[in-house]
mmCIF file of C-alpha atoms and ligand atoms in Angstrom:
data_model
loop_
_atom_site.group_PDB
_atom_site.id
_atom_site.type_symbol
_atom_site.label_atom_id
_atom_site.label_comp_id
_atom_site.label_asym_id
_atom_site.label_seq_id
_atom_site.Cartn_x
_atom_site.Cartn_y
_atom_site.Cartn_z
ATOM 1 C CA MET A 19 26.762 26.083 -144.646
ATOM 2 C CA VAL A 20 25.328 28.458 -142.092
ATOM 3 C CA LEU A 21 27.120 28.944 -138.826
ATOM 4 C CA VAL A 22 25.199 27.931 -135.737
ATOM 5 C CA ASN A 23 25.020 29.809 -132.461
ATOM 6 C CA GLU A 24 28.026 28.289 -130.685
ATOM 7 C CA ASN A 25 26.557 29.159 -127.321
ATOM 8 C CA TYR A 26 23.926 26.462 -127.762
ATOM 9 C CA LEU A 27 26.728 23.913 -127.994
ATOM 10 C CA LYS A 28 27.825 24.783 -124.460
ATOM 11 C CA LEU A 29 24.469 23.658 -123.075
ATOM 12 C CA LYS A 30 24.632 20.422 -121.243
ATOM 13 C CA ALA A 31 22.178 18.060 -122.930
ATOM 14 C CA GLY A 32 18.650 18.693 -121.576
ATOM 15 C CA TYR A 33 19.409 16.077 -118.992
ATOM 16 C CA LEU A 34 16.792 16.159 -116.281
ATOM 17 C CA PHE A 35 13.351 15.549 -117.775
ATOM 18 C CA PRO A 36 14.510 13.393 -120.735
ATOM 19 C CA GLU A 37 16.466 11.227 -118.289
ATOM 20 C CA ILE A 38 13.371 10.909 -116.091
ATOM 21 C CA SER A 39 11.261 9.848 -119.102
ATOM 22 C CA LYS A 40 13.889 7.323 -120.136
ATOM 23 C CA ARG A 41 13.971 5.716 -116.703
ATOM 24 C CA VAL A 42 10.165 5.725 -116.423
ATOM 25 C CA SER A 43 9.703 4.065 -119.814
ATOM 26 C CA LEU A 44 12.316 1.400 -118.990
ATOM 27 C CA HIS A 45 10.426 0.769 -115.766
ATOM 28 C CA THR A 46 7.026 0.473 -117.492
ATOM 29 C CA GLN A 47 8.461 -1.968 -120.024
ATOM 30 C CA LYS A 48 9.362 -4.242 -117.144
ATOM 31 C CA LYS A 49 6.198 -3.753 -115.054
ATOM 32 C CA SER A 50 3.676 -2.416 -117.515
ATOM 33 C CA SER A 51 0.501 -3.142 -115.560
ATOM 34 C CA GLU A 52 1.419 -1.070 -112.558
ATOM 35 C CA ASN A 53 -0.037 2.315 -111.994
ATOM 36 C CA ILE A 54 2.536 5.091 -111.821
ATOM 37 C CA ILE A 55 1.850 8.295 -109.905
ATOM 38 C CA LYS A 56 3.691 11.299 -111.298
ATOM 39 C CA LEU A 57 4.706 13.860 -108.717
ATOM 40 C CA GLY A 58 7.562 15.070 -110.868
ATOM 41 C CA ILE A 59 6.763 17.797 -113.345
ATOM 42 C CA GLY A 60 5.607 21.225 -112.146
ATOM 43 C CA ASP A 61 2.369 21.370 -114.104
ATOM 44 C CA VAL A 62 -1.096 21.895 -112.685
ATOM 45 C CA THR A 63 -3.709 19.144 -112.907
ATOM 46 C CA GLU A 64 -7.046 20.770 -111.999
ATOM 47 C CA PRO A 65 -9.246 22.177 -114.796
ATOM 48 C CA LEU A 66 -9.611 25.903 -115.530
ATOM 49 C CA PRO A 67 -11.808 28.129 -113.351
ATOM 50 C CA LYS A 68 -15.338 28.255 -114.792
ATOM 51 C CA ALA A 69 -15.293 32.057 -114.664
ATOM 52 C CA CYS A 70 -12.301 32.084 -117.037
ATOM 53 C CA VAL A 71 -13.833 29.563 -119.421
ATOM 54 C CA LYS A 72 -17.092 31.539 -119.509
ATOM 55 C CA ALA A 73 -15.224 34.760 -120.283
ATOM 56 C CA MET A 74 -13.197 33.081 -123.022
ATOM 57 C CA ASN A 75 -16.341 31.603 -124.564
ATOM 58 C CA ASN A 76 -17.983 35.019 -124.578
ATOM 59 C CA ALA A 77 -14.890 36.608 -126.104
ATOM 60 C CA LEU A 78 -14.858 34.024 -128.852
ATOM 61 C CA LYS A 79 -18.559 34.711 -129.564
ATOM 62 C CA GLU A 80 -17.754 38.419 -129.894
ATOM 63 C CA MET A 81 -15.037 37.630 -132.410
ATOM 64 C CA GLU A 82 -17.625 35.888 -134.576
ATOM 65 C CA THR A 83 -19.346 39.202 -135.286
ATOM 66 C CA HIS A 84 -18.209 42.218 -137.300
ATOM 67 C CA ALA A 85 -18.883 44.457 -134.341
ATOM 68 C CA GLY A 86 -16.927 42.339 -131.891
ATOM 69 C CA PHE A 87 -14.064 41.186 -134.075
ATOM 70 C CA LYS A 88 -10.569 42.102 -132.845
ATOM 71 C CA GLY A 89 -7.362 41.958 -134.823
ATOM 72 C CA TYR A 90 -3.970 42.783 -133.377
ATOM 73 C CA GLY A 91 -4.213 44.098 -129.848
ATOM 74 C CA PRO A 92 -1.699 46.334 -128.082
ATOM 75 C CA GLU A 93 1.689 44.576 -127.822
ATOM 76 C CA GLN A 94 1.772 45.460 -124.114
ATOM 77 C CA GLY A 95 -1.631 43.920 -123.435
ATOM 78 C CA TYR A 96 -5.135 45.401 -123.194
ATOM 79 C CA ILE A 97 -5.359 48.249 -120.734
ATOM 80 C CA TRP A 98 -8.437 46.776 -118.994
ATOM 81 C CA LEU A 99 -6.403 43.730 -117.989
ATOM 82 C CA ARG A 100 -3.396 45.810 -116.955
ATOM 83 C CA GLU A 101 -5.673 47.970 -114.788
ATOM 84 C CA LYS A 102 -7.246 44.944 -113.090
ATOM 85 C CA ILE A 103 -3.796 43.551 -112.340
ATOM 86 C CA ALA A 104 -2.498 46.866 -111.003
ATOM 87 C CA ASN A 105 -5.502 47.259 -108.703
ATOM 88 C CA ASN A 106 -5.829 43.708 -107.464
ATOM 89 C CA GLU A 107 -2.220 42.580 -107.245
ATOM 90 C CA PHE A 108 -0.368 45.767 -106.372
ATOM 91 C CA LEU A 109 -2.376 48.834 -105.301
ATOM 92 C CA SER A 110 -4.434 46.691 -102.910
ATOM 93 C CA LYS A 111 -1.153 45.677 -101.240
ATOM 94 C CA GLY A 112 0.197 49.191 -101.072
ATOM 95 C CA CYS A 113 2.516 48.839 -104.099
ATOM 96 C CA LYS A 114 2.307 51.836 -106.374
ATOM 97 C CA ILE A 115 2.511 50.084 -109.733
ATOM 98 C CA ASN A 116 0.849 51.784 -112.688
ATOM 99 C CA PRO A 117 -1.048 49.785 -115.311
ATOM 100 C CA ASP A 118 1.422 50.914 -117.981
ATOM 101 C CA GLU A 119 4.290 49.382 -115.995
ATOM 102 C CA ILE A 120 2.649 45.962 -116.503
ATOM 103 C CA PHE A 121 3.417 44.099 -119.729
ATOM 104 C CA ILE A 122 1.100 41.172 -120.549
ATOM 105 C CA SER A 123 2.786 38.169 -122.153
ATOM 106 C CA ASP A 124 2.298 34.532 -122.999
ATOM 107 C CA GLY A 125 4.472 33.279 -120.158
ATOM 108 C CA SER A 126 7.058 33.990 -117.497
ATOM 109 C CA LYS A 127 9.355 31.376 -118.956
ATOM 110 C CA CYS A 128 9.773 33.487 -122.093
ATOM 111 C CA ASP A 129 9.761 36.826 -120.251
ATOM 112 C CA SER A 130 12.463 35.767 -117.814
ATOM 113 C CA SER A 131 14.587 34.665 -120.793
ATOM 114 C CA ASN A 132 13.726 37.480 -123.204
ATOM 115 C CA ILE A 133 14.496 40.173 -120.659
ATOM 116 C CA LEU A 134 18.197 39.564 -121.371
ATOM 117 C CA ASP A 135 17.609 41.196 -124.792
ATOM 118 C CA ILE A 136 17.621 44.661 -123.249
ATOM 119 C CA LEU A 137 20.684 44.175 -121.043
ATOM 120 C CA GLY A 138 24.376 44.294 -121.866
ATOM 121 C CA GLN A 139 26.436 41.179 -122.427
ATOM 122 C CA ASP A 140 29.002 41.965 -119.767
ATOM 123 C CA ASN A 141 26.786 42.077 -116.695
ATOM 124 C CA SER A 142 27.824 39.682 -113.944
ATOM 125 C CA ILE A 143 25.024 37.301 -113.047
ATOM 126 C CA ALA A 144 24.072 35.426 -109.885
ATOM 127 C CA VAL A 145 21.650 32.531 -109.551
ATOM 128 C CA THR A 146 20.828 30.246 -106.663
ATOM 129 C CA ASP A 147 21.908 26.609 -106.617
ATOM 130 C CA PRO A 148 19.557 24.662 -106.946
ATOM 131 C CA VAL A 149 17.782 26.846 -109.497
ATOM 132 C CA TYR A 150 14.929 26.946 -112.056
ATOM 133 C CA PRO A 151 17.016 25.817 -115.058
ATOM 134 C CA VAL A 152 15.539 28.429 -117.440
ATOM 135 C CA TYR A 153 17.536 31.243 -115.794
ATOM 136 C CA VAL A 154 20.838 29.484 -116.378
ATOM 137 C CA ASP A 155 20.192 28.093 -119.846
ATOM 138 C CA SER A 156 18.937 31.414 -121.217
ATOM 139 C CA ASN A 157 22.182 33.025 -120.065
ATOM 140 C CA VAL A 158 24.197 30.267 -121.724
ATOM 141 C CA MET A 159 22.251 30.647 -124.997
ATOM 142 C CA THR A 160 22.886 34.382 -125.146
ATOM 143 C CA GLY A 161 26.614 33.977 -124.555
ATOM 144 C CA ARG A 162 26.675 35.320 -121.023
ATOM 145 C CA THR A 163 28.567 32.357 -119.557
ATOM 146 C CA GLY A 164 31.680 30.376 -120.285
ATOM 147 C CA ASN A 165 31.823 26.642 -120.735
ATOM 148 C CA PRO A 166 30.183 24.053 -118.514
ATOM 149 C CA LEU A 167 32.284 23.131 -115.489
ATOM 150 C CA GLU A 168 33.334 19.588 -114.657
ATOM 151 C CA GLU A 169 31.739 19.797 -111.221
ATOM 152 C CA GLY A 170 28.449 21.175 -112.594
ATOM 153 C CA GLY A 171 27.276 24.659 -113.509
ATOM 154 C CA TYR A 172 28.889 27.111 -115.945
ATOM 155 C CA GLU A 173 31.973 29.255 -115.911
ATOM 156 C CA GLY A 174 31.281 32.912 -115.327
ATOM 157 C CA LEU A 175 28.060 32.594 -113.319
ATOM 158 C CA THR A 176 27.968 33.265 -109.589
ATOM 159 C CA TYR A 177 26.167 30.456 -107.797
ATOM 160 C CA LEU A 178 24.538 31.166 -104.439
ATOM 161 C CA PRO A 179 24.033 27.822 -102.714
ATOM 162 C CA ILE A 180 20.743 27.297 -100.895
ATOM 163 C CA ASN A 181 20.721 24.427 -98.435
ATOM 164 C CA GLU A 182 19.617 23.277 -95.038
ATOM 165 C CA ASP A 183 22.305 25.366 -93.302
ATOM 166 C CA ASN A 184 21.015 28.675 -94.648
ATOM 167 C CA GLY A 185 17.356 27.650 -94.554
ATOM 168 C CA PHE A 186 17.327 27.600 -98.374
ATOM 169 C CA LYS A 187 17.804 31.362 -98.432
ATOM 170 C CA PRO A 188 20.741 32.590 -100.521
ATOM 171 C CA GLN A 189 23.496 34.520 -98.758
ATOM 172 C CA ILE A 190 23.973 38.077 -100.017
ATOM 173 C CA PRO A 191 27.127 37.981 -102.191
ATOM 174 C CA GLN A 192 30.330 39.516 -100.812
ATOM 175 C CA GLN A 193 31.215 40.931 -104.208
ATOM 176 C CA LYS A 194 29.179 43.125 -106.535
ATOM 177 C CA VAL A 195 26.989 41.329 -109.066
ATOM 178 C CA ASP A 196 24.939 43.192 -111.653
ATOM 179 C CA ILE A 197 21.953 40.878 -111.998
ATOM 180 C CA ILE A 198 20.458 38.548 -109.390
ATOM 181 C CA TYR A 199 17.682 36.048 -110.061
ATOM 182 C CA LEU A 200 15.466 35.420 -107.040
ATOM 183 C CA CYS A 201 12.446 33.101 -107.060
ATOM 184 C CA PHE A 202 10.192 33.143 -103.985
ATOM 185 C CA PRO A 203 8.212 31.071 -103.106
ATOM 186 C CA ASN A 204 10.987 28.970 -104.566
ATOM 187 C CA ASN A 205 10.910 26.349 -107.232
ATOM 188 C CA PRO A 206 12.304 23.734 -106.497
ATOM 189 C CA THR A 207 12.757 24.040 -102.704
ATOM 190 C CA GLY A 208 9.444 25.635 -101.701
ATOM 191 C CA ALA A 209 11.398 28.121 -99.519
ATOM 192 C CA THR A 210 10.214 31.682 -98.923
ATOM 193 C CA VAL A 211 11.732 34.968 -97.730
ATOM 194 C CA SER A 212 10.312 37.356 -95.186
ATOM 195 C CA ARG A 213 9.960 41.081 -95.843
ATOM 196 C CA LYS A 214 13.000 41.730 -93.660
ATOM 197 C CA GLU A 215 15.132 39.275 -95.614
ATOM 198 C CA LEU A 216 13.982 40.597 -98.961
ATOM 199 C CA LYS A 217 14.733 44.137 -97.765
ATOM 200 C CA ARG A 218 18.402 43.122 -97.425
ATOM 201 C CA TRP A 219 18.437 42.137 -101.096
ATOM 202 C CA VAL A 220 16.812 45.396 -102.130
ATOM 203 C CA ASP A 221 19.352 47.335 -100.030
ATOM 204 C CA TYR A 222 22.200 45.360 -101.592
ATOM 205 C CA ALA A 223 20.860 46.029 -105.102
ATOM 206 C CA ILE A 224 20.489 49.750 -104.456
ATOM 207 C CA GLN A 225 23.974 49.980 -102.929
ATOM 208 C CA ASN A 226 25.595 48.125 -105.834
ATOM 209 C CA ASN A 227 23.403 49.447 -108.666
ATOM 210 C CA SER A 228 22.310 45.870 -109.300
ATOM 211 C CA LEU A 229 19.113 44.632 -110.874
ATOM 212 C CA ILE A 230 16.971 41.937 -109.228
ATOM 213 C CA PHE A 231 14.801 39.636 -111.326
ATOM 214 C CA PHE A 232 12.070 38.587 -108.910
ATOM 215 C CA ASP A 233 10.106 35.555 -110.071
ATOM 216 C CA ALA A 234 6.847 35.450 -108.116
ATOM 217 C CA ALA A 235 5.127 32.703 -110.122
ATOM 218 C CA TYR A 236 4.098 31.017 -106.859
ATOM 219 C CA GLU A 237 3.004 34.063 -104.815
ATOM 220 C CA ALA A 238 -0.624 32.870 -104.719
ATOM 221 C CA PHE A 239 0.427 29.866 -102.626
ATOM 222 C CA ILE A 240 1.679 32.056 -99.756
ATOM 223 C CA GLN A 241 -0.218 31.420 -96.530
ATOM 224 C CA ASP A 242 1.858 33.355 -93.947
ATOM 225 C CA GLU A 243 1.239 37.048 -93.330
ATOM 226 C CA ASP A 244 4.862 38.135 -93.129
ATOM 227 C CA ILE A 245 5.870 36.752 -96.520
ATOM 228 C CA PRO A 246 5.761 39.350 -99.291
ATOM 229 C CA HIS A 247 3.765 38.517 -102.435
ATOM 230 C CA SER A 248 5.591 41.132 -104.463
ATOM 231 C CA ILE A 249 9.074 42.609 -104.219
ATOM 232 C CA TYR A 250 7.432 46.035 -104.552
ATOM 233 C CA GLU A 251 6.132 45.618 -101.010
ATOM 234 C CA ILE A 252 9.722 46.466 -100.090
ATOM 235 C CA GLU A 253 10.683 50.116 -100.081
ATOM 236 C CA GLY A 254 13.140 50.980 -102.824
ATOM 237 C CA ALA A 255 12.351 47.943 -104.990
ATOM 238 C CA LYS A 256 10.923 50.128 -107.728
ATOM 239 C CA SER A 257 14.427 51.363 -108.427
ATOM 240 C CA CYS A 258 16.117 47.948 -108.566
ATOM 241 C CA ALA A 259 13.702 45.139 -109.442
ATOM 242 C CA ILE A 260 11.739 43.610 -112.289
ATOM 243 C CA GLU A 261 8.996 41.190 -111.261
ATOM 244 C CA PHE A 262 7.701 38.202 -113.223
ATOM 245 C CA ARG A 263 4.183 36.946 -112.556
ATOM 246 C CA SER A 264 2.160 34.248 -114.229
ATOM 247 C CA PHE A 265 -1.412 32.932 -114.293
ATOM 248 C CA SER A 266 -0.019 29.439 -114.903
ATOM 249 C CA LYS A 267 0.084 28.148 -111.365
ATOM 250 C CA ASN A 268 -2.683 30.111 -109.609
ATOM 251 C CA ALA A 269 -5.398 29.859 -112.271
ATOM 252 C CA GLY A 270 -4.160 26.785 -114.106
ATOM 253 C CA PHE A 271 -3.201 28.704 -117.258
ATOM 254 C CA THR A 272 -0.185 26.513 -118.118
ATOM 255 C CA GLY A 273 -1.933 25.423 -121.319
ATOM 256 C CA VAL A 274 -3.797 28.701 -121.963
ATOM 257 C CA ARG A 275 -0.677 30.922 -121.633
ATOM 258 C CA CYS A 276 -0.869 34.287 -119.919
ATOM 259 C CA ALA A 277 1.590 36.045 -117.655
ATOM 260 C CA TYR A 278 2.962 39.532 -117.042
ATOM 261 C CA THR A 279 6.148 41.356 -116.244
ATOM 262 C CA VAL A 280 6.375 44.500 -114.153
ATOM 263 C CA ILE A 281 8.971 47.066 -115.180
ATOM 264 C CA PRO A 282 8.680 50.237 -113.102
ATOM 265 C CA LYS A 283 9.401 53.414 -115.040
ATOM 266 C CA THR A 284 11.832 54.416 -112.300
ATOM 267 C CA LEU A 285 14.161 51.566 -113.214
ATOM 268 C CA SER A 286 17.269 52.336 -115.200
ATOM 269 C CA GLY A 287 20.528 50.996 -116.490
ATOM 270 C CA LYS A 288 23.385 52.867 -118.125
ATOM 271 C CA ASN A 289 25.009 52.995 -121.546
ATOM 272 C CA LEU A 290 28.754 52.827 -122.157
ATOM 273 C CA ASN A 291 28.978 56.604 -121.671
ATOM 274 C CA GLY A 292 27.514 56.170 -118.217
ATOM 275 C CA GLU A 293 24.251 57.865 -119.142
ATOM 276 C CA LYS A 294 21.067 56.619 -117.475
ATOM 277 C CA ILE A 295 18.670 54.695 -119.722
ATOM 278 C CA GLN A 296 15.143 53.778 -118.722
ATOM 279 C CA LEU A 297 14.622 49.987 -118.851
ATOM 280 C CA TRP A 298 10.871 50.428 -119.382
ATOM 281 C CA SER A 299 11.387 52.131 -122.756
ATOM 282 C CA LEU A 300 13.785 49.433 -123.920
ATOM 283 C CA TRP A 301 11.370 46.653 -122.974
ATOM 284 C CA ASN A 302 8.469 48.531 -124.529
ATOM 285 C CA ARG A 303 10.504 48.824 -127.717
ATOM 286 C CA ARG A 304 11.513 45.182 -127.572
ATOM 287 C CA GLN A 305 7.953 43.949 -127.124
ATOM 288 C CA SER A 306 6.584 46.246 -129.838
ATOM 289 C CA THR A 307 9.146 44.882 -132.283
ATOM 290 C CA LYS A 308 9.289 41.192 -131.417
ATOM 291 C CA PHE A 309 5.870 40.431 -129.924
ATOM 292 C CA ASN A 310 2.305 40.913 -131.093
ATOM 293 C CA GLY A 311 0.520 40.468 -127.824
ATOM 294 C CA VAL A 312 -1.501 37.724 -126.160
ATOM 295 C CA SER A 313 -4.793 36.786 -127.809
ATOM 296 C CA TYR A 314 -7.874 38.810 -126.909
ATOM 297 C CA VAL A 315 -9.696 35.635 -125.880
ATOM 298 C CA VAL A 316 -6.956 34.622 -123.433
ATOM 299 C CA GLN A 317 -6.709 38.118 -121.940
ATOM 300 C CA LYS A 318 -10.473 38.065 -121.385
ATOM 301 C CA GLY A 319 -10.009 34.730 -119.624
ATOM 302 C CA ALA A 320 -7.296 36.249 -117.429
ATOM 303 C CA GLU A 321 -9.447 39.281 -116.631
ATOM 304 C CA ALA A 322 -12.128 36.939 -115.237
ATOM 305 C CA ILE A 323 -9.680 35.819 -112.536
ATOM 306 C CA TYR A 324 -10.428 39.179 -110.897
ATOM 307 C CA THR A 325 -14.216 38.742 -110.773
ATOM 308 C CA LYS A 326 -15.769 37.621 -107.495
ATOM 309 C CA GLU A 327 -16.441 34.182 -108.929
ATOM 310 C CA GLY A 328 -12.920 33.961 -110.405
ATOM 311 C CA LYS A 329 -11.260 34.931 -107.120
ATOM 312 C CA GLU A 330 -13.232 32.280 -105.255
ATOM 313 C CA GLU A 331 -12.318 29.618 -107.779
ATOM 314 C CA VAL A 332 -8.625 30.520 -107.684
ATOM 315 C CA LYS A 333 -8.658 30.419 -103.899
ATOM 316 C CA HIS A 334 -10.278 27.006 -104.077
ATOM 317 C CA LEU A 335 -7.554 25.756 -106.452
ATOM 318 C CA ILE A 336 -4.803 27.044 -104.166
ATOM 319 C CA ASP A 337 -6.459 25.506 -101.087
ATOM 320 C CA PHE A 338 -6.798 22.241 -102.952
ATOM 321 C CA TYR A 339 -3.108 22.015 -103.864
ATOM 322 C CA MET A 340 -1.988 23.269 -100.467
ATOM 323 C CA ASN A 341 -4.059 20.554 -98.788
ATOM 324 C CA ASN A 342 -2.187 18.033 -100.957
ATOM 325 C CA ALA A 343 1.108 19.608 -99.907
ATOM 326 C CA SER A 344 0.170 19.431 -96.255
ATOM 327 C CA ILE A 345 -0.789 15.726 -96.508
ATOM 328 C CA MET A 346 2.532 15.071 -98.220
ATOM 329 C CA ARG A 347 4.495 16.877 -95.533
ATOM 330 C CA GLU A 348 2.732 15.090 -92.684
ATOM 331 C CA GLU A 349 2.947 11.622 -94.177
ATOM 332 C CA LEU A 350 6.581 11.961 -95.181
ATOM 333 C CA GLN A 351 7.524 13.359 -91.793
ATOM 334 C CA SER A 352 5.731 10.605 -89.949
ATOM 335 C CA SER A 353 7.615 8.046 -92.022
ATOM 336 C CA GLY A 354 10.838 9.609 -90.795
ATOM 337 C CA PHE A 355 11.796 11.815 -93.746
ATOM 338 C CA THR A 356 13.110 15.328 -93.310
ATOM 339 C CA VAL A 357 10.985 17.645 -95.432
ATOM 340 C CA PHE A 358 11.113 21.321 -96.353
ATOM 341 C CA GLY A 359 8.752 23.562 -98.304
ATOM 342 C CA GLY A 360 5.120 22.655 -98.903
ATOM 343 C CA THR A 361 3.723 25.295 -96.521
ATOM 344 C CA ASN A 362 3.731 28.354 -98.789
ATOM 345 C CA ALA A 363 4.499 26.615 -102.066
ATOM 346 C CA PRO A 364 3.193 23.608 -103.985
ATOM 347 C CA TYR A 365 6.537 21.806 -103.722
ATOM 348 C CA VAL A 366 7.856 19.554 -101.008
ATOM 349 C CA TRP A 367 11.640 19.337 -100.921
ATOM 350 C CA MET A 368 12.732 16.243 -99.052
ATOM 351 C CA LYS A 369 16.070 14.876 -97.956
ATOM 352 C CA VAL A 370 16.930 11.535 -99.442
ATOM 353 C CA PRO A 371 18.273 8.786 -97.144
ATOM 354 C CA GLU A 372 21.963 9.357 -96.447
ATOM 355 C CA THR A 373 23.157 6.274 -98.258
ATOM 356 C CA MET A 374 21.538 7.373 -101.521
ATOM 357 C CA SER A 375 22.072 10.029 -104.173
ATOM 358 C CA SER A 376 19.091 11.951 -105.579
ATOM 359 C CA TRP A 377 19.037 9.640 -108.611
ATOM 360 C CA ASP A 378 19.350 6.511 -106.428
ATOM 361 C CA PHE A 379 16.280 7.677 -104.545
ATOM 362 C CA PHE A 380 14.478 8.367 -107.818
ATOM 363 C CA ASP A 381 15.090 4.746 -108.918
ATOM 364 C CA TYR A 382 14.190 3.426 -105.474
ATOM 365 C CA LEU A 383 10.810 5.260 -105.361
ATOM 366 C CA LEU A 384 10.004 4.233 -108.905
ATOM 367 C CA ASP A 385 10.928 0.624 -108.311
ATOM 368 C CA LYS A 386 9.350 0.156 -104.880
ATOM 369 C CA ALA A 387 6.351 2.494 -105.050
ATOM 370 C CA ASN A 388 5.754 3.395 -108.708
ATOM 371 C CA ILE A 389 6.183 7.056 -107.878
ATOM 372 C CA VAL A 390 7.966 9.580 -110.075
ATOM 373 C CA GLY A 391 9.553 12.622 -108.465
ATOM 374 C CA THR A 392 12.371 14.947 -109.474
ATOM 375 C CA PRO A 393 15.955 14.408 -108.294
ATOM 376 C CA GLY A 394 17.257 17.543 -106.590
ATOM 377 C CA SER A 395 20.608 17.261 -108.353
ATOM 378 C CA GLY A 396 18.816 18.018 -111.630
ATOM 379 C CA PHE A 397 18.391 21.614 -110.411
ATOM 380 C CA GLY A 398 22.068 22.120 -109.601
ATOM 381 C CA LYS A 399 24.840 20.447 -107.682
ATOM 382 C CA ALA A 400 23.699 21.830 -104.316
ATOM 383 C CA GLY A 401 20.415 19.977 -104.931
ATOM 384 C CA GLU A 402 22.228 16.640 -104.543
ATOM 385 C CA GLY A 403 20.813 14.689 -101.626
ATOM 386 C CA TYR A 404 17.347 16.196 -102.072
ATOM 387 C CA PHE A 405 14.216 15.300 -103.987
ATOM 388 C CA ARG A 406 11.270 17.391 -105.180
ATOM 389 C CA LEU A 407 7.685 16.202 -104.980
ATOM 390 C CA SER A 408 4.964 18.323 -106.505
ATOM 391 C CA ALA A 409 1.523 18.828 -104.934
ATOM 392 C CA PHE A 410 -0.044 19.223 -108.380
ATOM 393 C CA ASN A 411 -2.118 16.059 -108.539
ATOM 394 C CA SER A 412 -5.499 14.669 -107.507
ATOM 395 C CA LEU A 413 -6.161 14.111 -103.815
ATOM 396 C CA ASP A 414 -6.614 10.378 -104.463
ATOM 397 C CA ASN A 415 -3.220 10.139 -106.135
ATOM 398 C CA VAL A 416 -1.530 12.102 -103.363
ATOM 399 C CA VAL A 417 -3.063 9.919 -100.645
ATOM 400 C CA ASP A 418 -2.249 6.774 -102.612
ATOM 401 C CA ALA A 419 1.332 7.929 -103.238
ATOM 402 C CA MET A 420 1.905 8.700 -99.565
ATOM 403 C CA ASN A 421 0.498 5.303 -98.532
ATOM 404 C CA ARG A 422 2.876 3.641 -100.926
ATOM 405 C CA ILE A 423 5.891 5.552 -99.581
ATOM 406 C CA THR A 424 4.916 4.867 -95.977
ATOM 407 C CA ASN A 425 4.559 1.154 -96.711
ATOM 408 C CA ILE A 426 7.766 0.592 -98.651
HETATM 409 C C1 PLP B 1296 5.917 27.561 -113.625
HETATM 410 C C2 PLP B 1296 6.927 28.601 -113.438
HETATM 411 C C3 PLP B 1296 6.821 29.827 -114.099
HETATM 412 C C4 PLP B 1296 5.657 30.143 -115.018
HETATM 413 O O1 PLP B 1296 6.016 29.980 -116.339
HETATM 414 P P1 PLP B 1296 4.963 30.267 -117.491
HETATM 415 O O2 PLP B 1296 5.804 30.347 -118.713
HETATM 416 O O3 PLP B 1296 4.271 31.546 -117.174
HETATM 417 O O4 PLP B 1296 4.006 29.095 -117.539
HETATM 418 C C5 PLP B 1296 7.775 30.805 -113.866
HETATM 419 N N1 PLP B 1296 8.793 30.575 -113.013
HETATM 420 C C6 PLP B 1296 8.931 29.415 -112.360
HETATM 421 C C7 PLP B 1296 10.053 29.255 -111.414
HETATM 422 C C8 PLP B 1296 8.012 28.387 -112.557
HETATM 423 O O5 PLP B 1296 8.164 27.234 -111.915
#
């Protein structure tokens, strides 16, 4: 028989979302007629921008003709999309990112996992706790951790707790770590970092020859001026950071699939002889070998985000979700809950009542109000005592959900 990848056996059973489904279906069996509001999963709910749909329709029409047909595109993405991204997302904010440093992909979830392909096995790795589980599990799968620990987490990873005491901002590690995953605005806590705070991370990375993975999937939700949208707004970041961006949350592309990763050409690692190796060429090689690009139709849809009409529609989507978040914050606060996040991110991170665990509160909300959220402990042990509610829903559902919570 074939041998399996033993690393997969270290993974703790996909516990969080299956456990949520199990509890929700048990609940509906008992009280089937009641109407459940799901504020749990981080998926958008509003339809696609019309500008994107129009562009995708047109692209499909082109493909119907001999003249307009397209086969394989460039593995790195079409240059017209990479140029639009460079101009609109980076150059306009003073970040000197070239179009060829932008790699188009079908998602940040895969990019932030696949990136490990081009890096050595023996790098030390730091993640926040709580954390987006993809970062941890992809390290487990590739054999970069030890076994799961009794108290939660995995052997061999450095966990940087984020909690109320540090304002949900990770402390810079005392020791040297090679790779640090940062996600701001943060999923699950909704926390952000200022330019000054992010500068400290960039300085740390430069001093220690570390590499930062900066996940900016939620940058479009930023409302405050002093919060950076890109790590490249910070001087020096082009020599120590890779940035992941996605059209999933700003333009509702979760089902369409389009994202991009920025790898500056100035970024390098070293081989075992200590010689400098450019990360860009390794990623370019990796993508050319293992990936055949995002479909032409989808890239045309993404390009339309940068038209006048597209920009307006995206802004409208963001305003819509942020209005939901603000209603959630206000209502929860006025019912006496302590809440975080929800001002520059579509997630509200609330404290559960002291007598309850995150899962107790999950059951309580489901039972008393027919509301599904996500227990903070599912994102890591430092998430215990917290609960995530997502602003991705209709206004009616958000208002209804908040009324139910207030009237428990
Ligand atoms: C939603 C999300 C993404 C985007 O993933 P895609 O694969 O591009 O849909 C990336 N990072 C985090 C933390 C997210 O929550």
